[in-house]
Amino acid sequence: MDSTISTFSIPIELEAGRIECRCSDEAFFTCWPVHRRRMTEVLVHLSGNLPRSEELFGVLRRYGRGKATWEEVRSVALAETSRWVQLEQELGFDHLTDPMLLWHDHFRPFAESWSGLEVDGLARWFDNNLFYRVPVFRERPSSPGDVLSEYVFAEVLRGRGVKLILPEPLTMVMLSHRIVQIGPEELAVEVARLLAEEVVRFIEVTGLSVELLQLSAPYLVSKRLSPAEVDAVAESVKVLKRGTGLRVQLHTFFYPLGNATGWIEDAGADVVGFDATVTSQDDVLNSGLRGEIAVGTVDSRSSRVERPGEVMELLRALADAGFNRIHLTTTTDLEYVPPDVARSKLIALREIKATFLGQGG
Amino acid sequence: MSGLFRTQEVGSLSRAPFLKRPGSHESAEMALYWGRRLNVEDHELLYRSLRDGSFTQDRLLEWASLYGIRFHEAAGLDVVYDGEQRRVEMYEHLMLRVENAVFLGRVKVWDAETYRKAAVVGVPRLRSSPYLDEFLFVRSKARREVKVPVTGPYTLMDWSYDEFYIARQDRDLTPLERRRRAREELLHDLVENVVRPELKALVEAGARRIQIDEPALTTKPDEVELYVQAFNEMVKGIDATFTLHVCYSDYSKLFPHIAEMRVDEFSIECANRDTLLPGVSDDARKGYSVLRLFREHSIRAKVAPGVTDVHTDFVEPPELVRDRLLYAARVLDDPAKVIACHDCGLRTRRWEVAFEKERALVKGAELARREFTGR
């Protein structure tokens, strides 16, 4: 947060969360909304992966045909990861995220590595022209070791707090086939335990400073959940928070946050994220959420680069409603757009933050 | 035409084998091998041009088109095309000829598979015909009935970015309403300015059968009703037999809306989700359970359920193809409503495998026909 800022012609000093206004008493009430926005902490980070280059797609295809080694794939992916993370740093992102270039889909690293799981055929990823391989839970799953270190390039994620992005357990289970005789809700909590173990091992092995754990959760807003499903989500969040000691961002996308009204505020997440391209302002304000929120302002599925002015009204409304910590982020993965467009979208995120903090009124 | 269980292709074949490294010894040998096998007229000319390097890219594509036609004819299909040998990819081929479509780069479809994706930056209009020259060539060479595959407007919309229509929507609308209206307008313009003009041009040039490819149709189920209206406007007054091809989809999302569609045939993928067991029991033929919906909703159109799986090298025995067709006839309660075809285009298979699959399709249809005609 900026320590000294000014609105209109009235200087305001902010110190350790304390606001001192030099307005007259009367003027104070007029400029109070402005002050409150000033008191809002704004963080910027990504809520999903970044697109692969044509070179990386090429070497992955050659690897699939047995004409390139895994070391060659990793080498190209590492170089690209370094460039993306450097851009995140240059843009001043508050958390660094791995671009997840080795992840074919949200579930694959775990579906291919955990015992008791297999991968099946392709299925559509919600309403996108993008497909994932369906995990099959044949037996109760268990993890053989540190899966995340294989898929996250920890060596380039240094110098700033890291956000790890994982699948939300119930989303993973409901988008899988289940042969094992365990109910989906129980299985989701089991997946949460395994993910927590993965995160702990990953941090032990890499020594990274992980500050936030995102659970990507499109299933939670794709329809109204049953009470048992809602309980499973809350239990999974609890297991992951307790198991890792990390703050958790429950990040929804593709569908309106309104589909989760009435329960998501009690799910136990430190931050709830929503897709502003499908959620109305009223839905957010009536969601029951307060304090901290992640706003998917940059549309990951559109090539049109957002102009800051287009989202100011929403951000001001959130600040005025008392959200004192706003995470500006992408709606979801940026693999829906080519790398050049993704780059512009990252810059747009920074511009949105600057505009929100800078213009005041 | 063979009466019941007409056989037809769905669209693409993989590139003709001689197009791989043209000018190489292997390429010339492939031209000779397939030329003989498919009985392609004057194929020695191609062979010689590949040997002495006198070929041009345009001529090679023309040869590939001819080989594609003869491929289907040699396999014995009733309705043929050229395996889309001149097309790069179904979406890109058409969008490259659309004004106000700007290609931005490759995006992932799954794993390491990608496609080039365009943004619509203004009202789309057809700049030049994507299919007319191709159709005229096929018509001049084909010895069987011809069906032209055309990429449908919904898929063009769904696989493109929209930078124009969404931006002009009223900001006071909810985000979902803005998106809904933008897509409705884009779909309308793609129908009116891009696909319908091409359909008219093809029919004026003599096309009688046209297949509209819509692999994206069930992506957003709440838009199926909108599409049915758009489709009906698109084909209104155009005198041709229309097939709608939709593959790898949840077909239940199409109902009940498609009952209102002015389409003659539905081509759908079923073999990929079926078992390899022989017979016509429900358990053996579980991949065809969707056909019940066609009957329950009294769909008037014929149905072409895929009876060969294009995603495996396994060549279906003709008896399995027969059983699948007989099961479809039983569920639809009318063998005259069943057409025999593949799940989708065979472009994922080598020509050797694709040819065997297509022969099996034709033989299986013959076996099924015998059950009804005794011949």
XYZ file of C-alpha atoms in Angstrom, chain A residues 168-169 213-217 220 233-234 237 248-252 257 263-264 267-274 294:
28
model
C -10.058 -27.839 -5.710
C -10.639 -31.398 -4.447
C -2.627 -21.620 -1.904
C -5.223 -21.330 -4.660
C -7.788 -24.041 -5.183
C -9.199 -23.773 -8.700
C -12.888 -24.461 -8.270
C -18.458 -25.114 -7.248
C -15.778 -28.280 0.143
C -15.591 -26.764 3.629
C -10.518 -26.287 2.794
C -6.330 -20.494 0.954
C -7.908 -18.777 -2.051
C -10.998 -20.621 -3.273
C -11.116 -19.470 -6.859
C -14.293 -19.846 -8.906
C -20.572 -16.490 -8.098
C -22.628 -21.107 1.502
C -19.360 -19.982 -0.030
C -16.505 -22.401 3.340
C -13.526 -21.363 5.400
C -11.399 -19.875 2.632
C -9.347 -16.783 3.404
C -10.063 -15.416 -0.042
C -12.842 -16.252 -2.473
C -12.246 -15.492 -6.126
C -14.917 -14.866 -8.732
C -10.170 -11.973 -5.501
